[in-house]
GROMACS .gro file of C-alpha atoms in nm:
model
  287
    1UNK     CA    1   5.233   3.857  10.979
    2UNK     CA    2   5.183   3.815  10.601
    3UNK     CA    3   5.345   3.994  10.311
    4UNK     CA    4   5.374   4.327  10.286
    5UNK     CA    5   5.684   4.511  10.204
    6UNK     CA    6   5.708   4.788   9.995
    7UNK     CA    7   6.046   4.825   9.817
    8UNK     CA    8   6.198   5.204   9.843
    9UNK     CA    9   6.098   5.364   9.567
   10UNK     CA   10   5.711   5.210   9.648
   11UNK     CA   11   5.700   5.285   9.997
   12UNK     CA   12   5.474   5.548  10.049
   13UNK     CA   13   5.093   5.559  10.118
   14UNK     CA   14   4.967   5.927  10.185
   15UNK     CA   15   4.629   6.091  10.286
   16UNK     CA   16   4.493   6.332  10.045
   17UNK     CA   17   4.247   6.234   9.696
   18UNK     CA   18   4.480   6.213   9.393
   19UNK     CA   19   4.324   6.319   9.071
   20UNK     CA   20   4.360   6.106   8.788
   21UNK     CA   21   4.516   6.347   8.602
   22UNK     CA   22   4.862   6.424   8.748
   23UNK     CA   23   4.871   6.760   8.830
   24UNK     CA   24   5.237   6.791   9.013
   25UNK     CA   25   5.191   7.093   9.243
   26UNK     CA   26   4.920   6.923   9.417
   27UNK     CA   27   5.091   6.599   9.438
   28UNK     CA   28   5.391   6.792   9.572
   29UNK     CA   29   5.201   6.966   9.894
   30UNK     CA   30   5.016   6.566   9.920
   31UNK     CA   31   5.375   6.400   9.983
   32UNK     CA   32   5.478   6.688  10.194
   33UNK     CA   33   5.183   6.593  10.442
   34UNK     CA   34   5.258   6.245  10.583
   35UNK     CA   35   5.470   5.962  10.438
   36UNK     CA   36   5.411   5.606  10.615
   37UNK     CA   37   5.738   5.351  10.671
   38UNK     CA   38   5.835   5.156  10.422
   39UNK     CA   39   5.756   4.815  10.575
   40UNK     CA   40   5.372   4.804  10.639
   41UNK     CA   41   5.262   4.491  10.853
   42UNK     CA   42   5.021   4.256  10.733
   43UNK     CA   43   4.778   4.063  10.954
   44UNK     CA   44   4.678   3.745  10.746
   45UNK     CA   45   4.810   3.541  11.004
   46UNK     CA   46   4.646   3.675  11.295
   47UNK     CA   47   4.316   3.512  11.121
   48UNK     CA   48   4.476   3.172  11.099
   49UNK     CA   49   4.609   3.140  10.733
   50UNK     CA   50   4.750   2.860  10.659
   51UNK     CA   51   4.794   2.817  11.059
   52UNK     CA   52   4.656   2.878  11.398
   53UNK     CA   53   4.851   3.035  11.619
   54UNK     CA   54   4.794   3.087  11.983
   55UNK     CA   55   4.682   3.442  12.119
   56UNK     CA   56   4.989   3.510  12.313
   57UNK     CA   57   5.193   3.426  11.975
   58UNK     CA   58   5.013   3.703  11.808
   59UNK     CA   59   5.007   3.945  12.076
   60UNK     CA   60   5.430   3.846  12.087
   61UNK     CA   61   5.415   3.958  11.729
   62UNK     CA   62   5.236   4.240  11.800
   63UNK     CA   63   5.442   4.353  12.045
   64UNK     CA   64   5.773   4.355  11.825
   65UNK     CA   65   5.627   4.506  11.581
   66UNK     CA   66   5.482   4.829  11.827
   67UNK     CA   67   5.821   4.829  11.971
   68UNK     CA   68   6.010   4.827  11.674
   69UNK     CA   69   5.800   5.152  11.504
   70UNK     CA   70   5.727   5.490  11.599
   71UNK     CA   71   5.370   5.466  11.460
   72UNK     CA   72   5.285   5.076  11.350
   73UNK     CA   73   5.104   5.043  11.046
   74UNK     CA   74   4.874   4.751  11.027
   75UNK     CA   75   4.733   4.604  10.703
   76UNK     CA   76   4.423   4.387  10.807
   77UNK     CA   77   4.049   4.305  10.628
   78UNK     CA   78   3.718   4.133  10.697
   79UNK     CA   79   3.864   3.847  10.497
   80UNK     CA   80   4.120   3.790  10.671
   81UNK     CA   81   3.987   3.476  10.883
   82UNK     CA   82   3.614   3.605  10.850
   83UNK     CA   83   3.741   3.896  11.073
   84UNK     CA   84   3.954   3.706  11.322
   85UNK     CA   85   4.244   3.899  11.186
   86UNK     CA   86   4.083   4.257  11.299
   87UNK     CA   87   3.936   4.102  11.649
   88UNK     CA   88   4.277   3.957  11.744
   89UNK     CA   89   4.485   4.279  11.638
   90UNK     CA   90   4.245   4.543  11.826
   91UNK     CA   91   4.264   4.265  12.113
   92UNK     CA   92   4.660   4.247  12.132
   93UNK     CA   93   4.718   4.643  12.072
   94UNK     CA   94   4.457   4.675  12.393
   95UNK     CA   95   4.603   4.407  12.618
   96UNK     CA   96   4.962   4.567  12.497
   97UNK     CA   97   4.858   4.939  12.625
   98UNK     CA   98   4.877   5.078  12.268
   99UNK     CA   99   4.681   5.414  12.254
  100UNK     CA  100   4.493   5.467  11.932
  101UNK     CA  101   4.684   5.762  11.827
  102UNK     CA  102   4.999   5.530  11.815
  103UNK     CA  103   4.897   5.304  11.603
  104UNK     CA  104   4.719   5.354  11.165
  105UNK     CA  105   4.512   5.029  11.109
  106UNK     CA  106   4.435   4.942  10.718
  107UNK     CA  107   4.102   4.782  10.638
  108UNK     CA  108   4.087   4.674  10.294
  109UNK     CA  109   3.681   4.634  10.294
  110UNK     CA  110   3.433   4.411  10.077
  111UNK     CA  111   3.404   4.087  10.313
  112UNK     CA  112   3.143   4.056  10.580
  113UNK     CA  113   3.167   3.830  10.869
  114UNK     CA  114   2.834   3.611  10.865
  115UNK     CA  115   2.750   3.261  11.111
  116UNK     CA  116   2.945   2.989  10.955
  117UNK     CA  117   2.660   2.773  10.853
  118UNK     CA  118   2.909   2.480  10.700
  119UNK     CA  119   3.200   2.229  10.806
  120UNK     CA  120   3.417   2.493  10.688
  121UNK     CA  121   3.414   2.870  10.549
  122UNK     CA  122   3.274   2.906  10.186
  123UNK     CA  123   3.556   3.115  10.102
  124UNK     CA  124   3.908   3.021  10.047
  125UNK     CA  125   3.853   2.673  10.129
  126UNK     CA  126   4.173   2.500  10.281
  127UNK     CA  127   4.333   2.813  10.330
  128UNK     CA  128   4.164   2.995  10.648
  129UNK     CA  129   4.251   2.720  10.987
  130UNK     CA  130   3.954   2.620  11.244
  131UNK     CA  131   3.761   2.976  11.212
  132UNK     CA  132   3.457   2.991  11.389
  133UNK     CA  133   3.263   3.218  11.147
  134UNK     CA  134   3.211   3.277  10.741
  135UNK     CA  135   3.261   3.562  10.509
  136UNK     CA  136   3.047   3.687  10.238
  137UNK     CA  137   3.148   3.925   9.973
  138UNK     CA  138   2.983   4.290  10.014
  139UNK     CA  139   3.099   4.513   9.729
  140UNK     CA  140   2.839   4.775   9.681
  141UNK     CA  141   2.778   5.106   9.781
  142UNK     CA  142   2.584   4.982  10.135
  143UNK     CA  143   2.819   4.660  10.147
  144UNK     CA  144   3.113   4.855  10.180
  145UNK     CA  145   2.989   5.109  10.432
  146UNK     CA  146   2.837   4.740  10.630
  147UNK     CA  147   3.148   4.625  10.576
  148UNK     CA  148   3.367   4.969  10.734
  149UNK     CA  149   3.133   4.964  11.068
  150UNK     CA  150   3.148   4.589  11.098
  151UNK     CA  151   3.559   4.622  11.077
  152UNK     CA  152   3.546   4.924  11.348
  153UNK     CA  153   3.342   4.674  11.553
  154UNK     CA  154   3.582   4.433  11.575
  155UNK     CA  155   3.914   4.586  11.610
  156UNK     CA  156   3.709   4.787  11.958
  157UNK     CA  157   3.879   5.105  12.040
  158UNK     CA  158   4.040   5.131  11.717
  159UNK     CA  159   3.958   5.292  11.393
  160UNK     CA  160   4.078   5.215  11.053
  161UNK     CA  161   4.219   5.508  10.894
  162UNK     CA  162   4.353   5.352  10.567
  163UNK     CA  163   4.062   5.201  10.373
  164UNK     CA  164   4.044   5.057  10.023
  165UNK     CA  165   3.831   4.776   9.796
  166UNK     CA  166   3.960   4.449   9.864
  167UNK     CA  167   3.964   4.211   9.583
  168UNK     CA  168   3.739   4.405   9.344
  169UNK     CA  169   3.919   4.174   9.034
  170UNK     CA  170   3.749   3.884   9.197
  171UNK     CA  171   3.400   4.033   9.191
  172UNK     CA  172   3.462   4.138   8.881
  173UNK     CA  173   3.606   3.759   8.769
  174UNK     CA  174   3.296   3.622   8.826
  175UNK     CA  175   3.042   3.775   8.607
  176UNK     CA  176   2.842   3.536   8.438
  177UNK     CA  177   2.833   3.736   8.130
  178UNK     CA  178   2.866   4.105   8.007
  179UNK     CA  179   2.572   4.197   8.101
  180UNK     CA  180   2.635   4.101   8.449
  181UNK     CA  181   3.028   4.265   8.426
  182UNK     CA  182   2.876   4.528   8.334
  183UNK     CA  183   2.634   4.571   8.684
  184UNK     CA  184   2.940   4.439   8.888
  185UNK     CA  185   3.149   4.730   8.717
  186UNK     CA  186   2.875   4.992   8.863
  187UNK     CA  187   2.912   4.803   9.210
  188UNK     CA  188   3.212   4.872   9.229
  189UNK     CA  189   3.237   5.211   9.135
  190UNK     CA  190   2.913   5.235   9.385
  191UNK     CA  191   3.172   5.109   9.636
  192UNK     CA  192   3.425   5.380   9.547
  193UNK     CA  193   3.150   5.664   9.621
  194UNK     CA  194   3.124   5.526   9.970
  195UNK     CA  195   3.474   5.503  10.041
  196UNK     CA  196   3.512   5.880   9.888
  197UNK     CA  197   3.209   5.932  10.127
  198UNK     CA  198   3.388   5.832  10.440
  199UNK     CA  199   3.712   6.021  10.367
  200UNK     CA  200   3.489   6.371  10.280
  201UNK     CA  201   3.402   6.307  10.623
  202UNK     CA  202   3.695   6.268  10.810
  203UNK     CA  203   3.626   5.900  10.928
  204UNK     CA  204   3.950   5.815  10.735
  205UNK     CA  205   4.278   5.966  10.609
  206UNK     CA  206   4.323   5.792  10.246
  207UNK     CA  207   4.162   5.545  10.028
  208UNK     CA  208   4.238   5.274   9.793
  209UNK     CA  209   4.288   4.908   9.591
  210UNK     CA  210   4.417   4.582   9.664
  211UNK     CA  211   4.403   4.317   9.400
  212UNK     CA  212   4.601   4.059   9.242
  213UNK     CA  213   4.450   4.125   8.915
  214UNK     CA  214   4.634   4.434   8.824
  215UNK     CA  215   4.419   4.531   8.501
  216UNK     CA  216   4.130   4.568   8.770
  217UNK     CA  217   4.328   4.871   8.902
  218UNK     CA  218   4.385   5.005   8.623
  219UNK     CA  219   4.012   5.032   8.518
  220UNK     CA  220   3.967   5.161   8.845
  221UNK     CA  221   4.248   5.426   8.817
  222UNK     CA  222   4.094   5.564   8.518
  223UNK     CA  223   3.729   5.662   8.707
  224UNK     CA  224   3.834   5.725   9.049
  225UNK     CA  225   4.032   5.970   9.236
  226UNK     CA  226   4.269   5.679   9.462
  227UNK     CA  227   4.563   5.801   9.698
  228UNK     CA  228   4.731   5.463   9.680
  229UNK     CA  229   4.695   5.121   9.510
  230UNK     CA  230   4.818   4.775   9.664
  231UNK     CA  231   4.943   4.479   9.408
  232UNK     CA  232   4.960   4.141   9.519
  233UNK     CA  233   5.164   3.916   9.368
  234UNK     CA  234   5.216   4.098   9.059
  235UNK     CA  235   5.584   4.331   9.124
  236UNK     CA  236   5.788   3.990   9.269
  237UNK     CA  237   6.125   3.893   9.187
  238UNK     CA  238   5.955   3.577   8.970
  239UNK     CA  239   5.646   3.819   8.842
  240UNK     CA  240   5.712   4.107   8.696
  241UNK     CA  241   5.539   4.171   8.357
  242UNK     CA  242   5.538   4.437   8.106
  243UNK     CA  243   5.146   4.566   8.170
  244UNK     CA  244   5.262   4.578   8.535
  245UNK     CA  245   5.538   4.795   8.486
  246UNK     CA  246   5.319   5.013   8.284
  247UNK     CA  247   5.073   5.034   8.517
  248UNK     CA  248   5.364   5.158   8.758
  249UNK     CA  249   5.433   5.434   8.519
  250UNK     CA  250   5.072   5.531   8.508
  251UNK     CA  251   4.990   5.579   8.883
  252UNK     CA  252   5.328   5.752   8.962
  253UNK     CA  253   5.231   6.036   8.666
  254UNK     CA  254   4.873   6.042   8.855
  255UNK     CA  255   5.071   6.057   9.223
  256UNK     CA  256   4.866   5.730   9.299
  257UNK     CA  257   5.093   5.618   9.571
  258UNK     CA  258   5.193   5.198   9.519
  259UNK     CA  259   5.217   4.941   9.803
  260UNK     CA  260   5.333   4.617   9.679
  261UNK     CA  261   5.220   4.323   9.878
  262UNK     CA  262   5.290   3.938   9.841
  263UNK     CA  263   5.620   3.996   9.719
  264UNK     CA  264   5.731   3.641   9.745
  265UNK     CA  265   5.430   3.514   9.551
  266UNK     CA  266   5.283   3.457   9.865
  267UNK     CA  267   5.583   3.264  10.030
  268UNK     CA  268   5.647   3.035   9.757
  269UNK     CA  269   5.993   3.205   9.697
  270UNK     CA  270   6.070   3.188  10.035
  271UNK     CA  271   5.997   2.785  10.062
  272UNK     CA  272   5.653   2.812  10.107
  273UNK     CA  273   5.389   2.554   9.968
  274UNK     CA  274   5.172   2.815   9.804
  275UNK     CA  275   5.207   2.998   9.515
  276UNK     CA  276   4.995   3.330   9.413
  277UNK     CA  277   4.784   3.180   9.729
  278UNK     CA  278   4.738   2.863   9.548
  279UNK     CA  279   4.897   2.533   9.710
  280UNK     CA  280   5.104   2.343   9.470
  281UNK     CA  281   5.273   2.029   9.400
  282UNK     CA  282   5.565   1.935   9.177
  283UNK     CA  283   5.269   1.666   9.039
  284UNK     CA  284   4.993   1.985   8.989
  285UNK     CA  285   5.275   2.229   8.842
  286UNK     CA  286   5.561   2.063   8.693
  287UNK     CA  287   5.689   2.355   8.494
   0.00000   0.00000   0.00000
């Protein structure tokens, strides 16, 4: 079902906007209101990474899974398979019986599902197996909200409750110069306002970051008021750096709740043949 496993001390993912200045009363009364479990299922593979499982395989997972928690938590995004991953999920959790209520759905949002036009999807490439449409990146103020309603779309009588940026370091990655980093930057941040938007509202309990880039989230961290932040990749028994462990420091003194995702490098540590999401080779890494 893909990676996601928060160890105990990162386990928790709460509603509520976190300032970014700690203030520890209010972070008290914000971990008093709800507390998630400490395993949160991912949904990577029910959009065909890597693989392409059969529907009943997936609804079998699903099933486990809802059987094995009081409330299931779901990590899922448009990306995920150009958003097979969401279709299949609110597909098995209907066929299964699964009322709404029993079930929180996360939709990490910035990826659009769009008519595959080519042999294959543009993004990803070799990654994402025999998907039927593309994905383009929407990070924006609109794209985001696009993005939210598309995702509610797909998974049918569910609602994602959870929502965050997904891959904002990527966006950022490829600027073509400062000028450009600079505009991307604002997009971004444009993004967050939605997102802020929809909680205000009461469309969704608590809001977000995912990115393997970790320095992303802390730039973000430091203009926006986030309950929780998802690494990937970047808090693994192989990665582990000093910035990261810094970072750590600085969202636990701002009550910014971590998840910690891809925690075997993406299955590499496990005997997997990707790394960080990248296939290797002894002959492309030999080190």
């Amino acid at each position: 079902m893909g990676e996601v496993a928060p160890p105990d001390c990162l386990a928790k993912c709460l509603p509520g906007a976190v300032p970014a200045v700690s203030d520890p009363e209010t972070s008290k009364k914000q971990k008093m209101a709800a507390k998630l479990p400490k395993i949160i299922f991912g949904t990577s593979s029910l959009g065909n990474l890597f693989s392409e499982p059969s529907h009943e395989e997936k609804k079998a997972v699903v099933e486990k899974i809802v059987a094995a928690m009081p409330t299931a938590v779901f990590d899922s995004a448009g990306k995920y398979g150009a958003g097979l991953a969401l279709e299949e999920l609110g597909k098995c959790l209907e066929e299964l019986g699964v009322a709404p209520d029993d079930v929180l759905i996360s939709n990490k949002l910035a990826w659009k599902r769009v008519p595959l036009t080519t042999p294959e999807p543009t993004f990803e490439p070799g990654a994402w197996v025999n998907l039927k449409n593309d994905a383009v990146q929407a990070i924006s103020y609109e794209g985001v909200l696009e993005c939210f309603a598309q995702g509610n779309q797909l998974l049918g009588k569910y609602d994602a409750k959870i929502i965050s940026v997904h891959d904002p370091d990527e966006y950022l990655a490829n600027a073509s110069d400062d000028a450009d980093l600079a505009a991307r930057k604002q997009d971004v941040l444009g993004a967050y306002r939605a997102l802020s938007e929809l909680k205000a509202q009461g469309k969704v309990q608590s809001i977000g970051v995912g990115a393997k880039d970790i320095t992303v989230i802390d730039f973000i961290t430091d203009h926006v008021r986030l309950d929780w932040a998802m690494f990937a990749c970047s808090i693994t028994p192989y990665t582990h750096t000093a910035f990261a462990r810094g970072l750590l420091k600085k969202l636990a003194k701002q009550g910014t709740d971590v998840i910690n995702s891809a925690v075997f490098n993406a299955g590499f540590l496990i005997g997997g043949d990707f790394f960080d999401y990248r296939k290797v080779t002894r002959e492309s890494d030999p080190e």
